[in-house]
Each structure stands twice: as structure tokens, then as C-alpha cells.
XYZ file of C-alpha atoms in Angstrom:
508
model
C 0.000 0.000 0.000
C 1.261 3.493 -0.878
C 1.295 5.780 2.167
C 0.088 9.294 1.318
C 0.996 11.328 4.341
C 1.925 14.683 2.819
C 0.010 17.164 0.772
C 2.732 17.704 -1.851
C 6.294 16.873 -2.892
C 9.192 18.815 -4.322
C 10.113 18.425 -7.971
C 12.842 15.955 -7.112
C 10.337 13.732 -5.365
C 11.498 14.534 -1.826
C 9.061 15.660 0.848
C 8.995 19.383 1.706
C 10.204 20.540 5.091
C 10.184 24.148 6.263
C 13.404 25.576 7.623
C 12.134 25.580 11.183
C 11.114 21.953 10.907
C 14.538 21.030 9.566
C 16.208 22.798 12.462
C 13.901 21.054 14.922
C 14.561 17.734 13.284
C 18.314 18.191 13.526
C 18.126 19.286 17.153
C 15.698 16.626 18.304
C 17.217 14.425 21.005
C 16.988 10.678 21.380
C 13.249 10.678 21.839
C 11.062 7.605 21.689
C 7.426 7.835 20.744
C 5.305 4.950 22.014
C 2.118 4.151 20.108
C -0.361 1.498 21.218
C -3.831 0.560 20.079
C -6.422 -2.077 19.229
C -5.503 -4.057 16.137
C -8.889 -3.351 14.488
C -8.887 0.380 15.257
C -8.673 2.638 12.162
C -7.424 5.529 14.304
C -4.514 3.368 15.452
C -3.838 2.592 11.788
C -3.775 6.304 10.949
C -1.400 7.144 13.803
C 0.756 4.102 12.971
C 1.279 5.088 9.333
C 2.082 8.661 10.248
C 4.587 7.486 12.867
C 6.198 5.106 10.359
C 6.674 7.923 7.884
C 8.178 10.177 10.535
C 10.603 7.415 11.525
C 11.697 6.989 7.897
C 12.222 10.712 7.270
C 13.459 12.030 10.613
C 16.758 10.473 11.708
C 16.170 11.073 15.409
C 12.510 10.098 15.514
C 11.942 6.587 16.850
C 8.633 4.852 17.406
C 7.750 1.780 19.441
C 4.434 0.246 18.341
C 2.236 -2.003 20.455
C -0.675 -3.613 18.629
C -3.127 -5.423 20.916
C -5.960 -7.807 20.122
C -9.367 -6.290 21.029
C -9.866 -8.918 23.732
C -6.620 -7.806 25.418
C -6.859 -4.056 24.889
C -8.970 -2.873 27.830
C -6.974 -4.768 30.468
C -3.653 -3.764 28.904
C -4.623 -0.090 28.681
C -5.880 -0.014 32.265
C -2.694 -1.590 33.596
C -0.408 0.609 31.488
C -2.149 3.822 32.537
C -1.930 2.738 36.169
C 1.803 2.071 35.866
C 2.532 5.258 33.897
C 0.205 7.570 35.818
C -1.861 8.393 32.708
C -5.592 9.030 32.380
C -6.691 7.637 29.028
C -9.480 5.287 27.926
C -9.477 5.106 24.112
C -7.503 3.575 21.230
C -4.860 4.547 20.372
C -2.729 5.941 23.184
C 0.463 7.831 22.351
C 3.139 9.019 24.719
C 6.675 10.309 24.426
C 9.637 9.048 26.416
C 12.720 11.241 26.493
C 15.539 8.754 26.861
C 18.108 11.450 27.570
C 15.999 12.588 30.512
C 15.748 9.230 32.187
C 12.899 7.801 30.098
C 10.135 9.803 31.787
C 6.869 9.341 29.905
C 4.705 12.269 28.787
C 1.220 11.519 27.526
C 0.388 12.929 24.106
C -3.101 11.455 23.897
C -5.225 9.804 21.205
C -4.974 9.881 17.414
C -6.199 13.474 17.060
C -3.819 14.643 19.773
C -0.932 12.897 17.995
C -1.857 14.475 14.648
C -1.968 17.935 16.254
C 1.346 17.267 17.974
C 3.014 16.232 14.684
C 1.508 19.067 12.721
C 2.536 21.718 15.239
C 6.023 20.273 15.729
C 6.917 19.052 12.235
C 4.264 20.741 10.010
C 3.245 17.320 8.696
C -0.331 16.066 8.288
C -2.068 12.833 7.336
C -4.925 13.148 4.818
C -5.707 9.416 4.523
C -9.340 8.579 3.847
C -11.580 6.448 6.061
C -11.683 3.558 3.586
C -7.890 3.344 3.479
C -7.678 3.384 7.269
C -10.300 0.658 7.541
C -8.286 -1.503 5.154
C -5.127 -1.000 7.189
C -7.014 -1.822 10.386
C -8.294 -5.031 8.776
C -4.743 -5.956 7.779
C -3.551 -5.319 11.340
C -6.330 -7.476 12.738
C -5.528 -10.309 10.345
C -1.860 -10.142 11.317
C -2.663 -10.247 15.028
C -5.036 -13.202 14.544
C -2.313 -15.044 12.636
C 0.204 -14.322 15.402
C -2.235 -15.623 18.003
C -2.807 -18.838 16.062
C 0.943 -19.340 15.688
C 1.389 -18.690 19.411
C -1.244 -21.335 20.150
C 0.736 -23.828 18.102
C 3.913 -22.927 19.963
C 2.112 -23.126 23.301
C 0.591 -26.492 22.471
C 3.431 -27.894 24.522
C 2.413 -28.990 28.029
C 1.268 -26.243 30.383
C 4.122 -25.622 32.817
C 2.744 -25.712 36.368
C 4.876 -25.282 39.492
C 3.678 -26.124 43.016
C 5.676 -25.348 46.151
C 5.475 -27.025 49.557
C 4.664 -30.033 47.422
C 5.089 -32.669 50.136
C 2.117 -31.257 52.079
C -1.268 -32.969 52.200
C -2.802 -29.874 50.600
C -0.713 -30.229 47.443
C -1.291 -34.009 47.572
C -4.998 -33.293 47.072
C -4.473 -30.479 44.568
C -2.393 -32.538 42.128
C -5.122 -35.164 41.826
C -7.518 -32.488 40.557
C -4.863 -31.233 38.146
C -4.172 -34.740 36.824
C -7.886 -35.311 36.252
C -8.224 -32.101 34.228
C -10.544 -30.449 36.759
C -8.632 -27.154 36.699
C -7.302 -26.548 33.196
C -9.484 -28.903 31.185
C -9.422 -32.446 29.933
C -7.270 -31.619 26.902
C -4.526 -29.585 28.602
C -1.356 -31.617 29.057
C 0.802 -30.659 32.027
C 4.492 -30.290 32.789
C 4.234 -30.572 36.574
C 7.071 -29.227 38.749
C 6.899 -30.209 42.433
C 9.124 -28.078 44.665
C 9.994 -28.596 48.316
C 12.972 -28.519 50.657
C 15.758 -31.016 50.130
C 14.801 -32.909 53.274
C 11.414 -33.722 51.709
C 12.655 -34.961 48.340
C 12.075 -38.603 49.275
C 8.404 -37.805 49.951
C 8.262 -35.971 46.642
C 9.657 -38.985 44.803
C 6.890 -41.055 46.352
C 4.341 -38.525 45.143
C 5.845 -38.647 41.650
C 5.470 -42.433 41.608
C 1.841 -42.163 42.710
C 1.135 -39.626 39.982
C 2.802 -41.861 37.411
C 0.618 -44.744 38.602
C -2.478 -42.696 37.785
C -1.636 -43.326 34.114
C -3.185 -39.941 33.375
C -2.937 -38.837 29.738
C -2.563 -35.232 30.921
C 0.643 -35.694 32.932
C 3.218 -35.292 30.194
C 6.128 -34.612 32.541
C 6.597 -34.664 36.343
C 9.655 -33.241 38.098
C 10.565 -33.199 41.799
C 13.139 -30.611 42.842
C 14.527 -28.840 45.873
C 15.346 -25.696 43.882
C 12.736 -22.971 43.473
C 14.476 -21.412 40.460
C 14.318 -24.750 38.640
C 10.629 -25.128 39.390
C 9.560 -21.642 38.275
C 11.711 -21.465 35.119
C 9.333 -20.495 32.300
C 6.395 -21.589 34.473
C 3.015 -20.443 33.178
C 1.191 -21.225 36.428
C 2.780 -21.044 39.879
C 0.846 -22.237 42.932
C 2.474 -21.280 46.236
C 1.303 -22.928 49.449
C 4.226 -22.091 51.756
C 3.753 -20.429 55.100
C 3.803 -21.084 58.822
C 0.301 -21.560 60.317
C -0.896 -19.352 63.162
C -2.277 -21.334 66.126
C -5.615 -20.065 67.418
C -4.126 -19.639 70.914
C -0.979 -17.800 69.732
C 0.023 -14.705 71.683
C 0.362 -11.338 69.972
C 4.160 -11.665 70.044
C 3.970 -15.151 68.517
C 1.613 -13.915 65.813
C 4.006 -11.107 64.947
C 6.920 -13.551 64.780
C 4.965 -15.813 62.410
C 3.924 -12.844 60.247
C 7.542 -11.739 59.975
C 8.785 -15.244 59.135
C 6.165 -15.634 56.411
C 6.978 -12.194 55.047
C 10.638 -13.203 54.796
C 9.713 -16.291 52.756
C 7.718 -14.395 50.159
C 10.070 -11.442 50.150
C 12.873 -13.797 49.085
C 10.619 -15.650 46.641
C 9.831 -12.425 44.770
C 13.083 -11.917 42.814
C 13.430 -15.649 42.041
C 9.909 -15.884 40.618
C 10.254 -12.575 38.790
C 13.412 -13.839 37.109
C 12.057 -17.232 36.100
C 8.325 -17.012 35.380
C 6.973 -17.030 31.818
C 6.173 -13.512 30.604
C 2.448 -14.364 30.614
C 2.590 -16.487 33.766
C 0.184 -16.120 36.675
C 0.845 -16.699 40.375
C -1.681 -18.195 42.789
C -1.050 -18.023 46.534
C -2.959 -20.634 48.506
C -1.510 -20.645 52.016
C -2.863 -19.363 55.316
C -2.996 -15.549 55.287
C -2.820 -15.777 51.489
C -3.812 -12.142 50.987
C -0.940 -10.899 53.096
C 1.540 -13.188 51.327
C 0.239 -12.133 47.894
C 0.671 -8.489 48.877
C 4.251 -9.122 49.993
C 5.121 -11.138 46.900
C 3.764 -8.524 44.481
C 5.774 -5.862 46.282
C 9.036 -7.794 45.914
C 8.396 -8.890 42.314
C 7.592 -5.423 40.926
C 8.214 -6.272 37.263
C 5.331 -8.747 37.213
C 1.915 -7.251 36.470
C -0.146 -6.806 39.640
C -3.050 -8.483 37.856
C -1.050 -11.720 37.779
C -1.150 -12.209 41.572
C -4.223 -14.088 42.819
C -4.723 -15.056 46.472
C -6.677 -18.327 46.705
C -8.470 -17.407 49.903
C -11.909 -16.181 48.827
C -13.407 -19.311 47.269
C -13.063 -21.445 50.407
C -14.959 -18.882 52.480
C -17.526 -18.507 49.720
C -18.088 -22.274 49.691
C -18.369 -22.363 53.459
C -20.946 -19.601 53.389
C -22.961 -21.532 50.785
C -22.744 -24.644 52.925
C -24.138 -22.888 55.993
C -26.876 -21.190 53.968
C -27.828 -24.466 52.304
C -28.326 -26.154 55.679
C -30.670 -23.355 56.722
C -32.599 -23.312 53.429
C -32.525 -27.113 52.880
C -30.986 -26.856 49.411
C -27.814 -28.072 47.728
C -24.939 -25.578 48.192
C -24.292 -25.601 44.441
C -27.740 -24.067 43.879
C -26.701 -20.838 45.632
C -25.003 -18.164 43.528
C -23.492 -14.698 43.891
C -22.212 -14.962 47.448
C -19.492 -12.342 47.852
C -16.592 -12.390 50.301
C -15.128 -8.964 51.026
C -11.847 -8.159 52.747
C -9.125 -10.423 54.066
C -10.756 -13.882 53.982
C -10.758 -15.992 57.121
C -8.968 -13.273 59.061
C -11.069 -10.135 58.668
C -13.913 -10.693 56.236
C -17.515 -9.774 55.490
C -19.855 -12.220 53.747
C -22.286 -10.330 51.521
C -25.447 -12.142 50.383
C -27.367 -9.011 49.425
C -27.482 -10.128 45.772
C -27.362 -13.887 46.334
C -29.983 -16.113 44.766
C -30.964 -19.758 45.096
C -32.328 -22.176 42.498
C -34.493 -25.278 42.957
C -35.638 -24.188 46.381
C -38.820 -25.817 47.644
C -41.105 -23.029 48.779
C -44.622 -21.714 48.381
C -43.553 -20.129 45.101
C -42.071 -22.556 42.571
C -40.935 -22.109 38.993
C -38.871 -23.666 36.190
C -35.252 -24.763 36.691
C -33.935 -21.290 35.837
C -36.206 -19.580 38.358
C -34.388 -18.171 41.396
C -35.314 -16.608 44.708
C -33.488 -14.049 46.836
C -31.491 -15.685 49.610
C -32.066 -12.691 51.882
C -35.823 -12.982 51.434
C -35.823 -16.712 52.108
C -33.647 -16.433 55.214
C -35.792 -13.533 56.403
C -33.581 -12.791 59.402
C -31.193 -9.840 59.010
C -29.970 -10.195 62.576
C -28.784 -13.753 61.852
C -27.266 -12.726 58.487
C -25.240 -9.898 60.017
C -24.403 -11.703 63.246
C -24.395 -15.463 63.803
C -23.977 -16.295 60.117
C -20.780 -14.212 59.844
C -19.327 -15.876 62.937
C -20.263 -19.378 61.737
C -18.420 -18.886 58.439
C -15.318 -17.464 60.115
C -15.226 -20.238 62.745
C -15.870 -23.058 60.276
C -12.212 -24.110 60.093
C -11.911 -24.233 63.873
C -15.118 -26.289 64.121
C -13.796 -28.765 61.545
C -10.455 -29.063 63.346
C -12.199 -29.761 66.658
C -14.212 -32.571 65.097
C -11.318 -33.887 63.023
C -7.959 -33.056 64.628
C -5.000 -32.784 62.295
C -4.546 -31.230 58.888
C -7.714 -30.692 56.856
C -7.153 -30.134 53.181
C -9.876 -31.707 51.002
C -12.187 -28.677 50.979
C -9.231 -26.276 50.711
C -7.765 -28.159 47.748
C -11.184 -28.330 46.087
C -11.687 -24.579 46.460
C -8.283 -23.994 44.825
C -9.154 -26.281 41.900
C -12.502 -24.495 41.489
C -10.808 -21.095 41.458
C -8.217 -22.236 38.928
C -10.952 -23.644 36.683
C -13.011 -20.439 36.783
C -9.921 -18.330 36.155
C -8.942 -20.497 33.185
C -12.361 -21.002 31.601
C -14.424 -18.090 32.927
C -17.947 -18.148 34.359
C -21.392 -17.370 33.010
C -22.131 -13.679 32.440
C -24.689 -13.594 35.270
C -22.392 -15.229 37.829
C -20.519 -13.127 40.358
C -17.823 -14.755 42.437
C -15.176 -13.564 44.884
C -11.451 -13.376 44.219
C -8.595 -11.767 46.095
C -6.596 -9.544 43.746
C -4.169 -6.669 44.151
C -6.204 -3.501 44.670
C -6.063 -0.652 42.192
C -7.958 1.607 44.583
C -11.414 0.106 44.147
C -13.889 1.026 46.909
C -11.213 3.081 48.672
C -8.994 0.057 49.356
C -5.286 1.033 49.330
C -3.270 0.283 46.212
C -0.967 -2.714 46.323
C -2.738 -4.975 48.827
C -4.576 -8.202 48.042
C -8.253 -7.788 48.879
C -11.306 -9.901 48.140
C -13.753 -8.217 45.748
C -16.785 -9.253 43.681
C -15.385 -10.409 40.348
C -16.607 -11.464 36.938
C -14.349 -13.894 35.077
C -13.866 -14.379 31.349
C -11.969 -17.222 29.634
C -8.205 -16.969 29.481
C -7.672 -15.270 32.824
C -9.557 -12.075 32.028
C -11.236 -10.673 35.116
C -12.983 -7.505 36.132
C -13.821 -6.131 39.572
C -17.472 -5.109 39.777
C -17.164 -1.476 40.764
C -20.857 -0.562 41.086
C -21.947 -3.067 43.711
C -23.894 -0.428 45.622
C -22.435 -0.451 49.120
C -24.105 1.380 51.976
C -21.912 3.721 53.996
C -21.687 1.310 56.929
C -20.324 -1.569 54.833
C -18.042 0.725 52.864
C -16.569 2.034 56.111
C -15.907 -1.496 57.348
C -14.150 -2.444 54.117
C -11.934 0.626 54.201
C -11.000 -0.203 57.813
C -10.072 -3.781 56.817
C -7.961 -2.433 53.959
C -6.144 -0.018 56.219
C -5.394 -2.761 58.750
C -3.896 -4.989 56.070
C -1.934 -2.060 54.656
C -0.454 -1.331 58.103
C 0.559 -4.957 58.606
C 2.133 -5.104 55.158
C 4.203 -1.994 55.672
C 5.055 -2.468 59.327
C 8.730 -2.957 60.128
C 9.407 -5.804 62.556
C 12.436 -6.770 64.578
C 11.861 -10.447 63.887
C 11.777 -10.236 60.080
C 15.152 -11.953 59.785
C 13.772 -15.127 61.381
C 13.179 -16.956 58.105
C 11.717 -20.378 57.584
C 14.375 -23.101 57.416
C 12.591 -24.565 54.372
C 13.280 -21.429 52.395
C 17.054 -21.843 52.541
C 16.859 -25.322 51.019
C 14.595 -24.140 48.215
C 16.651 -21.128 47.233
């Protein structure tokens, strides 16, 4: 395609430049113009062609282009603007980075802003017609689709999954769900890396033999290792379950010591994971106090997108809430939807059933299989919902432990598998679930801490916090207080931080 970006040309075929433009061109420093947009956006196409022509004609003009598939654009733009401190919500986005001044970014704006910038600075315009731009946008889209298909072929190799603390009973139950295809699907082959301290390698070898004896078609490769860097190398999914538990009768000093020891583990994990993980990899944290550990890890692995840290704490509490509600309403727990866990699950949480509904509930009013009733209306006891119910969910683990002393992991492992499956495959459009993600300031929760929010999930790990839930001032105030408490714990300096877990030294 011939690019017509100038109104006229000199008799020798060269493009005209005014004296001032020439002087500007010659004095322009090592500037980099970054241009990003949706692959099917004609305005991105227009800005792209203009930038290409500038790069060909101006020796010091450099452009870095980022073309995103429409399904990736919104999440990418939101994350980029958050990182760069920009306010922008359209395609394309253009900014300038002055390399000689330390690479500080300055937002130019959208396509029109870029055209004005170029015209005022270089006296160059782009008269391309809408039909031409649409054709270029179609070509861009076709190229991106081809790249995606080629990437799928390349990534048809087994999914690389790393699990730490792999000799624990929790991981023992998790890997069975993975081998059966319950998390990533029945057609996703796995390269499973099991990581633990050197002293537990014999137990890991036993686990490897058991997994081999499953004769699962999905387990393409199984590795047991005592080295974290080996386990996370190019890993696409990392599931961390390390952490010292906090006894219910622990003193405040003991709790602080345990918090500091766990912080040291994840603080040291950060650089190792950041160095080794696949560029599109995602990290799930499934230990006790998972939100705190996720917050620490994201802080000490700053190059990894904050959206790639998921604390696996919400789903267990959500399931427990459904279980308690189902006993009261005499229904199956799976028939209850849209239960939301806010806050720091298990530790400082609020169970919200204001928008929960139940299907197949025997009552005076019946309907077809897709007919639902409000859980709040059926319970018809706000005092119980806001009081005893909240306590019952929070104390569920303690009640289980009293009845069955020792480590309990079946329900925890199942909740992790469920969360992985929903993250991988998405949920129905009308389903709201809870997930602990790193806050971007939603509902007044401080940036950088893992907090449980109402979430909608799309296939391929796309997720969106529901930002218009409609909180009353009382609930909003409670959530902000929970966020502040977690923020204080995360940023508190402790004298016992150097008391690290012995297991960590073996694994690093």
C-alpha cells in the first residue's frame, strides 16, 4: 500500500520541510514515541502510518508500536495507565519518552492529539481517507489473529505448572484435581514441577510415583526438585502454598513472629519468581494468610503485572458460606449463587449475600429450573445474616479441626481447583464470584494490597472487579477499615523479620 501522508512533494520527489522543521529535526534528542492501540482500530492505523513515515524521514525520531488484540486491549490499557500515571481510555494511546531525561513518559493522547502534535512540531499532516484506514485496520487485525494462532501452536506444549510445599497434604490433594483435568481442562497436558525442601525430596519422589501410577494422559512430565528457580523457570502457572500456620491460641508476640517469618519467605521468593516465570505467567497463593503473602510477593516482584497475583483465599470462604446457607434453606450448596466475600478472607472478612440467589428451592412459590429466589428474602432474618452467620463462616475451620484433629485439606484443595478452573475457563455472564486480587484503589482500598472483591471472570484469565456493587456507607466504612489494617501490617517494620523459615534456605 502506498502511504500518502503529505500534501505535496518537491520536484525531485522529496518531501517538503520548512526551515524551522529542519532545524527542529536536527536538534531533536533521542526521543522515543510509544504508540499502542487495538488491532482493528482505524485511528490506530492512521497514527501508525504517520509514525512510520516520521521514523523513515526524521533520523532522530523513533517509534515503538504495540498492537493489541481487542480482547486484550482494555486490560492492557488499564494496567499501562496505572503504571505510567496516565488518564486515558481510548484507542490509540500515544506518549513520548525522552531517553536522555531518564525515560520519563509524557502523555500525548489519542490519534487526534498525535496528529496535532506532529503538525505543530513538524508541520506534517495525514490526509488518509476512512476507507484506506479501515483496510489497514483489517490488515492489522488479520496479522494479530495469525500471530495468536501461531502462538497457540507454539504453546501447544504442556502447560508448565509449578507447586511449592509439594510434600504437604494440601498439594497431595491439589495434584489429583490437576491430573484429572478439573482445573485446566481435559485436553490440557501438564508439565508438573513439584518443589519442596531437600529434606522432603524422598516424599516428593513417592508422590511422583503415585502420579505416574495414575496413568493420566494429561501428565506429560513430572519433576521433583529442591530448587525454586528450577521449578519456576518459564512456568506459566505457579501455585504457592508455603507459610507457617498461626495457632488459634498464639500470643500477639507469637503472631508477629509468624507474620515476619512468612513475610521473609515471600520477600525472598519475589526476585526468584520474577526472574524465572513465563512472561504471561500467573501466580496463585494458597496458604494461610494468602492475601498478606500475595501483597508481599507482588511488592518484591515489581516487574510482574499486579493483575497476575491471585490469592486463593476467597473461594473457600464462599463455599463455606454456601454450605451454611444451604443447611438453613434445605438446598444443595451448588444451587446458591453470587455470594461475595469482602476483605481479608478468614482473618477479617464480610460475607455479603445481598445479591445472592438460590435455584431449585422448595417453597410456596415454585418455577422452572432457571427460576431463582433471593437468599435474603428466604432467610428472612437480618440479625442472623449480620451476626451469627458471619461468625459461623469465620469459625468453620476451627469447628472442623475440633471434630477432626489434624490437617484438613480436602475442601481447601477443592476450592483452589474451582478457582483455577473459573480463572482459566471463565464463568457465566450472570455469575458473580469472589477473588482476592491486588487492589487498584477500588472502593477506597489502598493500592498494592490483596483484597477480596466481587469479580466477573472471562476465559483466558480475564477478570474484572465489579465497581458498582452499591455499598451502603456502613459496609463501605468497614471495608476501608479492613484495607487499612492490612496495609499497616504489610508496611510495618518488625524486629523479627530476619527469622526466616528453614525450608526457604533449602529451596533457594
